[in-house]
Amino acid sequence: MEPVTAQDVHDAATRIQGHVVRTPLTVGPDTDRPFLVKPESLQPTGAFKLRGATNALALLDGDRRERGVVTHSSGNHGLALTLAAVREGVACTVVVPEGAPETKVYRIRALGARVVVVPPAERESAVEDLVAKEGATFVSPFDDRRVIAGQGTVGLEILEQSPDVTTIVVPVGGGGLASGVVTAAWTVHPRRVRVVGVEPELAADAAESLREGRRIPWEPERTYRTMADGVRVCLSDLTFAHLRDRLDAIVTVTEEEIAEGVRALAHGSRLVAEPSGALSTAALLSGKVETIPGRPEATVAVLSGGNIDPDLFVRLVEPD
């Protein structure tokens, strides 16, 4: 499959304009390691996923709209696809793995999607069955050029909002966001803007795959150990190819570093982040990605989402 291009990302930006929030850049929580934060948690669905879902729905033809769409998601992509589908008058089904945060599943249902709950290992096969039986169109959370192009608009906005940026730090799960952002940076400002991916140590399939030069999926029993539920999925062949060819580096963070990222964003930047959304901040606060002293505008951490279970949020942000 052909890689996503800068033109694809620019076209997506035009399509989604007026349907998603142009999120601001705000000051990060650590004055010793200065950086800016791109809070995609401010999107109507609480995460960046609305960009890709909106772009994908806009490109569906009439026949496919009639038959509806289906996806699998631990929450954020399901929320995004549901809202995008409701806006377009398209029926939506979301296959959700057991153990997904209740706050996300509740909101998916509340927006109007049909929810099908299955064991984590069966999420993809359940979608395949629905496509075969009902003729619905599968919109992948990340393994889709239209989705990747939509997510890439995060990178375009950063480049416009902080022209002096030299490093963008982005969470990596299935790799759609990282693939889109690195495409924007790599094609708009080649060699000038470095893009660094971040994964939990407990779900580091992308780090291992890029190190070995081949895609190495991790089974759900391994990835489900991390609290960062939004990045428990693995790279696809498409996203692996993008990151292999374009990503500058990838680092991993511990569960405690993720928790500290959530706490720091809450107390220092007044931002609510789910564990997956705090990965970039965790990498910067732990020193695994360097910043430039006195130049916060040079480094941007993407806060990918803020749909955290309230009880977990309280436990993470409460003083010890």
Tab-separated table of C-alpha atoms in Angstrom:
chain	number	residue	atom	x	y	z
A	1	MET	CA	0.000	0.000	0.000
A	2	GLU	CA	1.244	3.477	-0.882
A	3	PRO	CA	2.468	5.621	2.026
A	4	VAL	CA	0.520	8.658	3.136
A	5	THR	CA	1.812	11.893	1.608
A	6	ALA	CA	1.921	15.513	2.717
A	7	GLN	CA	-0.835	16.231	0.186
A	8	ASP	CA	-3.043	13.582	1.813
A	9	VAL	CA	-2.596	15.318	5.174
A	10	HIS	CA	-3.305	18.769	3.718
A	11	ASP	CA	-6.432	17.443	1.980
A	12	ALA	CA	-7.581	15.895	5.266
A	13	ALA	CA	-7.093	19.228	7.033
A	14	THR	CA	-9.475	20.852	4.547
A	15	ARG	CA	-12.104	18.107	4.950
A	16	ILE	CA	-12.176	18.124	8.750
A	17	GLN	CA	-12.118	21.886	9.176
A	18	GLY	CA	-15.116	22.940	11.230
A	19	HIS	CA	-15.674	19.382	12.503
A	20	VAL	CA	-12.733	19.157	14.914
A	21	VAL	CA	-11.127	21.580	17.349
A	22	ARG	CA	-7.890	23.295	16.359
A	23	THR	CA	-6.346	22.589	19.744
A	24	PRO	CA	-3.926	25.169	21.188
A	25	LEU	CA	-0.387	24.791	22.424
A	26	THR	CA	0.027	25.358	26.143
A	27	VAL	CA	2.986	25.459	28.523
A	28	GLY	CA	4.145	22.109	29.892
A	29	PRO	CA	4.228	21.330	33.611
A	30	ASP	CA	8.001	21.348	34.218
A	31	THR	CA	9.993	24.584	34.211
A	32	ASP	CA	13.279	22.680	34.486
A	33	ARG	CA	12.554	20.776	31.278
A	34	PRO	CA	10.574	23.337	29.236
A	35	PHE	CA	8.203	22.155	26.527
A	36	LEU	CA	4.768	22.832	25.083
A	37	VAL	CA	1.758	20.529	25.183
A	38	LYS	CA	-0.739	19.925	22.366
A	39	PRO	CA	-3.893	18.919	24.331
A	40	GLU	CA	-5.963	16.775	21.982
A	41	SER	CA	-7.979	15.958	25.099
A	42	LEU	CA	-9.912	19.136	24.237
A	43	GLN	CA	-11.540	17.506	21.200
A	44	PRO	CA	-15.330	16.903	21.546
A	45	THR	CA	-14.661	13.188	22.075
A	46	GLY	CA	-11.668	13.796	24.342
A	47	ALA	CA	-8.954	12.530	21.993
A	48	PHE	CA	-7.211	13.054	18.647
A	49	LYS	CA	-9.074	10.148	17.063
A	50	LEU	CA	-11.873	12.412	15.830
A	51	ARG	CA	-9.544	13.749	13.140
A	52	GLY	CA	-8.937	10.429	11.412
A	53	ALA	CA	-12.497	9.181	11.835
A	54	THR	CA	-13.941	12.387	10.371
A	55	ASN	CA	-11.637	12.210	7.356
A	56	ALA	CA	-12.452	8.539	6.752
A	57	LEU	CA	-16.223	9.111	6.943
A	58	ALA	CA	-15.999	12.076	4.584
A	59	LEU	CA	-14.468	9.805	1.937
A	60	LEU	CA	-17.136	7.071	2.122
A	61	ASP	CA	-19.369	6.736	-0.937
A	62	GLY	CA	-23.145	6.595	-0.715
A	63	ASP	CA	-23.486	2.793	-0.897
A	64	ARG	CA	-21.086	2.255	1.987
A	65	ARG	CA	-22.816	4.920	4.045
A	66	GLU	CA	-26.079	3.009	3.634
A	67	ARG	CA	-24.525	-0.184	5.017
A	68	GLY	CA	-22.925	1.508	8.028
A	69	VAL	CA	-19.472	1.308	9.558
A	70	VAL	CA	-17.838	-0.939	12.135
A	71	THR	CA	-14.612	-0.813	14.094
A	72	HIS	CA	-12.836	-2.249	17.127
A	73	SER	CA	-11.639	0.072	19.848
A	74	SER	CA	-10.778	0.283	23.538
A	75	GLY	CA	-12.663	3.562	23.523
A	76	ASN	CA	-11.258	6.658	21.845
A	77	HIS	CA	-11.502	5.569	18.205
A	78	GLY	CA	-14.930	4.102	18.921
A	79	LEU	CA	-16.074	7.416	20.366
A	80	ALA	CA	-14.655	9.304	17.407
A	81	LEU	CA	-16.130	7.059	14.734
A	82	THR	CA	-19.511	7.104	16.462
A	83	LEU	CA	-19.642	10.909	16.569
A	84	ALA	CA	-18.426	11.224	12.976
A	85	ALA	CA	-21.007	8.645	11.862
A	86	VAL	CA	-23.862	10.307	13.778
A	87	ARG	CA	-23.011	13.627	12.148
A	88	GLU	CA	-23.208	11.958	8.723
A	89	GLY	CA	-26.318	9.890	9.477
A	90	VAL	CA	-24.399	6.611	9.239
A	91	ALA	CA	-25.037	3.575	11.481
A	92	CYS	CA	-22.021	2.575	13.613
A	93	THR	CA	-21.030	-0.583	15.500
A	94	VAL	CA	-18.057	-0.656	17.882
A	95	VAL	CA	-16.440	-3.913	19.007
A	96	VAL	CA	-14.993	-3.272	22.460
A	97	PRO	CA	-12.518	-5.572	24.265
A	98	GLU	CA	-13.400	-6.768	27.746
A	99	GLY	CA	-11.701	-4.557	30.322
A	100	ALA	CA	-12.042	-1.338	28.334
A	101	PRO	CA	-12.666	1.701	30.590
A	102	GLU	CA	-16.347	1.930	31.488
A	103	THR	CA	-16.352	5.692	31.044
A	104	LYS	CA	-15.429	5.262	27.369
A	105	VAL	CA	-17.873	2.406	26.718
A	106	TYR	CA	-20.702	4.377	28.354
A	107	ARG	CA	-20.050	7.398	26.138
A	108	ILE	CA	-19.925	5.262	22.963
A	109	ARG	CA	-23.376	3.880	23.765
A	110	ALA	CA	-24.667	7.315	24.766
A	111	LEU	CA	-23.632	8.763	21.409
A	112	GLY	CA	-25.709	6.130	19.633
A	113	ALA	CA	-23.448	3.264	18.549
A	114	ARG	CA	-24.175	-0.411	18.938
A	115	VAL	CA	-21.524	-1.891	21.260
A	116	VAL	CA	-20.321	-5.504	21.049
A	117	VAL	CA	-18.061	-6.640	23.908
A	118	VAL	CA	-15.618	-9.501	23.243
A	119	PRO	CA	-12.412	-10.942	24.755
A	120	PRO	CA	-9.361	-8.847	23.740
A	121	ALA	CA	-7.972	-11.538	21.438
A	122	GLU	CA	-11.250	-11.659	19.461
A	123	ARG	CA	-11.703	-7.971	18.652
A	124	GLU	CA	-10.462	-8.251	15.062
A	125	SER	CA	-12.223	-11.526	14.277
A	126	ALA	CA	-15.495	-10.112	15.638
A	127	VAL	CA	-15.204	-7.179	13.225
A	128	GLU	CA	-14.514	-9.558	10.340
A	129	ASP	CA	-17.686	-11.494	11.197
A	130	LEU	CA	-19.774	-8.320	11.237
A	131	VAL	CA	-18.373	-7.179	7.913
A	132	ALA	CA	-19.160	-10.574	6.375
A	133	LYS	CA	-22.678	-10.830	7.827
A	134	GLU	CA	-23.875	-7.235	7.563
A	135	GLY	CA	-21.785	-5.682	4.800
A	136	ALA	CA	-20.617	-2.844	7.037
A	137	THR	CA	-17.410	-0.993	6.152
A	138	PHE	CA	-14.500	-1.479	8.531
A	139	VAL	CA	-12.778	1.749	9.570
A	140	SER	CA	-9.561	0.727	11.299
A	141	PRO	CA	-8.287	2.698	14.294
A	142	PHE	CA	-4.920	3.047	12.519
A	143	ASP	CA	-4.464	0.654	9.588
A	144	ASP	CA	-6.069	3.013	7.084
A	145	ARG	CA	-4.486	5.733	4.927
A	146	ARG	CA	-7.525	7.995	5.403
A	147	VAL	CA	-7.263	7.700	9.176
A	148	ILE	CA	-3.503	8.267	9.200
A	149	ALA	CA	-3.903	11.363	7.024
A	150	GLY	CA	-6.500	12.756	9.417
A	151	GLN	CA	-4.274	12.158	12.434
A	152	GLY	CA	-1.444	13.888	10.593
A	153	THR	CA	-3.303	17.183	10.914
A	154	VAL	CA	-2.075	17.260	14.526
A	155	GLY	CA	1.427	17.639	13.117
A	156	LEU	CA	0.397	20.297	10.613
A	157	GLU	CA	-1.143	22.402	13.355
A	158	ILE	CA	1.956	22.101	15.531
A	159	LEU	CA	4.182	23.235	12.663
A	160	GLU	CA	1.933	26.254	12.114
A	161	GLN	CA	1.544	27.138	15.794
A	162	SER	CA	5.212	26.765	16.758
A	163	PRO	CA	7.358	27.525	13.679
A	164	ASP	CA	10.517	27.068	15.778
A	165	VAL	CA	9.649	23.516	16.829
A	166	THR	CA	12.512	21.030	16.461
A	167	THR	CA	11.079	17.991	18.310
A	168	ILE	CA	7.569	16.523	18.437
A	169	VAL	CA	6.959	13.714	20.940
A	170	VAL	CA	3.991	11.456	20.241
A	171	PRO	CA	2.441	8.319	21.804
A	172	VAL	CA	2.585	5.072	19.829
A	173	GLY	CA	-0.027	2.322	19.972
A	174	GLY	CA	-1.263	1.109	16.605
A	175	GLY	CA	0.899	3.830	15.099
A	176	GLY	CA	-1.706	5.881	13.227
A	177	LEU	CA	-1.053	9.132	15.082
A	178	ALA	CA	2.724	8.764	14.938
A	179	SER	CA	2.576	7.840	11.233
A	180	GLY	CA	0.487	10.903	10.451
A	181	VAL	CA	2.516	13.342	12.534
A	182	VAL	CA	5.840	12.111	11.201
A	183	THR	CA	4.491	12.352	7.647
A	184	ALA	CA	3.552	15.989	8.226
A	185	ALA	CA	6.942	16.793	9.759
A	186	TRP	CA	8.991	14.639	7.390
A	187	THR	CA	7.433	16.035	4.221
A	188	VAL	CA	6.909	19.656	5.260
A	189	HIS	CA	10.228	20.210	7.060
A	190	PRO	CA	12.518	17.284	6.165
A	191	ARG	CA	15.437	16.834	8.566
A	192	ARG	CA	14.499	19.946	10.552
A	193	VAL	CA	11.826	18.525	12.843
A	194	ARG	CA	12.564	15.357	14.805
A	195	VAL	CA	9.628	13.106	15.738
A	196	VAL	CA	10.049	10.738	18.696
A	197	GLY	CA	7.568	8.001	19.569
A	198	VAL	CA	6.798	6.821	23.107
A	199	GLU	CA	5.470	3.465	24.317
A	200	PRO	CA	4.966	1.862	27.724
A	201	GLU	CA	7.653	-0.670	28.596
A	202	LEU	CA	4.838	-3.180	29.082
A	203	ALA	CA	3.484	-2.708	25.540
A	204	ALA	CA	6.636	-1.994	23.541
A	205	ASP	CA	5.976	-3.939	20.343
A	206	ALA	CA	6.861	-0.937	18.148
A	207	ALA	CA	10.201	-0.394	19.873
A	208	GLU	CA	11.089	-4.063	19.438
A	209	SER	CA	9.841	-4.137	15.851
A	210	LEU	CA	11.830	-1.067	14.821
A	211	ARG	CA	14.923	-2.372	16.592
A	212	GLU	CA	14.685	-5.737	14.809
A	213	GLY	CA	13.654	-4.295	11.436
A	214	ARG	CA	10.495	-6.394	11.190
A	215	ARG	CA	7.017	-6.216	12.692
A	216	ILE	CA	6.808	-8.228	15.929
A	217	PRO	CA	3.267	-8.249	17.350
A	218	TRP	CA	2.819	-8.740	21.077
A	219	GLU	CA	-0.046	-10.897	22.323
A	220	PRO	CA	-2.789	-9.202	24.395
A	221	GLU	CA	-1.603	-10.963	27.558
A	222	ARG	CA	1.548	-8.847	27.367
A	223	THR	CA	0.170	-5.493	26.220
A	224	TYR	CA	-2.759	-5.554	28.650
A	225	ARG	CA	-0.354	-5.281	31.595
A	226	THR	CA	-0.040	-1.521	31.066
A	227	MET	CA	-2.532	0.969	32.465
A	228	ALA	CA	-2.262	2.865	29.149
A	229	ASP	CA	-5.256	1.131	27.566
A	230	GLY	CA	-5.208	3.287	24.431
A	231	VAL	CA	-1.870	1.869	23.264
A	232	ARG	CA	-2.357	-1.831	23.954
A	233	VAL	CA	-2.746	-2.562	20.231
A	234	CYS	CA	0.214	-3.314	17.957
A	235	LEU	CA	1.501	-1.816	14.725
A	236	SER	CA	0.079	-2.892	11.393
A	237	ASP	CA	2.205	-3.498	8.307
A	238	LEU	CA	1.163	-0.056	7.056
A	239	THR	CA	2.067	1.869	10.197
A	240	PHE	CA	5.251	-0.123	10.709
A	241	ALA	CA	6.404	0.891	7.239
A	242	HIS	CA	5.734	4.566	7.973
A	243	LEU	CA	7.566	4.513	11.291
A	244	ARG	CA	10.454	2.418	9.980
A	245	ASP	CA	11.068	4.855	7.142
A	246	ARG	CA	10.264	8.176	8.837
A	247	LEU	CA	10.327	8.075	12.651
A	248	ASP	CA	13.522	9.473	14.171
A	249	ALA	CA	13.485	7.531	17.456
A	250	ILE	CA	11.291	5.652	19.904
A	251	VAL	CA	11.604	5.406	23.692
A	252	THR	CA	9.743	3.511	26.406
A	253	VAL	CA	8.468	4.623	29.816
A	254	THR	CA	7.586	2.780	33.011
A	255	GLU	CA	4.179	2.642	34.634
A	256	GLU	CA	5.352	4.992	37.406
A	257	GLU	CA	6.659	7.446	34.811
A	258	ILE	CA	3.267	7.336	33.091
A	259	ALA	CA	1.537	7.991	36.417
A	260	GLU	CA	3.865	10.925	37.056
A	261	GLY	CA	2.978	12.299	33.637
A	262	VAL	CA	-0.729	12.217	34.503
A	263	ARG	CA	-0.047	13.900	37.866
A	264	ALA	CA	2.220	16.568	36.403
A	265	LEU	CA	-0.241	17.520	33.678
A	266	ALA	CA	-3.063	17.763	36.226
A	267	HIS	CA	-1.180	19.801	38.823
A	268	GLY	CA	1.225	21.727	36.599
A	269	SER	CA	-0.803	22.390	33.433
A	270	ARG	CA	-4.375	21.902	34.691
A	271	LEU	CA	-4.937	19.275	31.999
A	272	VAL	CA	-6.684	15.927	32.369
A	273	ALA	CA	-4.787	13.139	30.616
A	274	GLU	CA	-5.482	9.438	30.428
A	275	PRO	CA	-2.358	7.260	30.843
A	276	SER	CA	-1.962	6.835	27.070
A	277	GLY	CA	-2.303	10.576	26.614
A	278	ALA	CA	0.445	11.254	29.152
A	279	LEU	CA	3.111	9.118	27.459
A	280	SER	CA	4.873	11.995	25.696
A	281	THR	CA	4.943	14.093	28.860
A	282	ALA	CA	6.261	11.088	30.792
A	283	ALA	CA	9.136	10.686	28.348
A	284	LEU	CA	10.088	14.353	28.616
A	285	LEU	CA	9.796	14.564	32.406
A	286	SER	CA	11.932	11.436	32.824
A	287	GLY	CA	14.654	12.866	30.594
A	288	LYS	CA	14.295	10.134	27.973
A	289	VAL	CA	13.724	12.857	25.384
A	290	GLU	CA	15.855	15.966	25.809
A	291	THR	CA	14.549	19.528	25.721
A	292	ILE	CA	16.372	22.769	24.925
A	293	PRO	CA	16.899	24.978	28.004
A	294	GLY	CA	15.033	28.280	27.737
A	295	ARG	CA	13.220	27.279	24.543
A	296	PRO	CA	9.880	25.627	25.357
A	297	GLU	CA	8.650	26.361	21.836
A	298	ALA	CA	11.227	23.944	20.421
A	299	THR	CA	9.640	20.806	21.905
A	300	VAL	CA	5.983	19.769	21.739
A	301	ALA	CA	4.420	16.839	23.585
A	302	VAL	CA	1.189	15.524	22.087
A	303	LEU	CA	-1.376	14.846	24.826
A	304	SER	CA	-3.400	12.384	22.790
A	305	GLY	CA	-6.436	11.924	25.032
A	306	GLY	CA	-8.093	12.648	28.357
A	307	ASN	CA	-10.789	9.966	28.696
A	308	ILE	CA	-9.594	8.521	31.984
A	309	ASP	CA	-11.676	6.543	34.453
A	310	PRO	CA	-12.507	8.991	37.289
A	311	ASP	CA	-11.448	6.581	40.041
A	312	LEU	CA	-8.092	5.947	38.359
A	313	PHE	CA	-7.565	9.663	37.877
A	314	VAL	CA	-8.143	10.335	41.567
A	315	ARG	CA	-5.707	7.573	42.563
A	316	LEU	CA	-3.014	8.894	40.227
A	317	VAL	CA	-3.250	12.574	41.105
A	318	GLU	CA	-3.759	12.308	44.870
A	319	PRO	CA	-0.644	13.148	46.922
A	320	ASP	CA	1.128	10.089	48.323
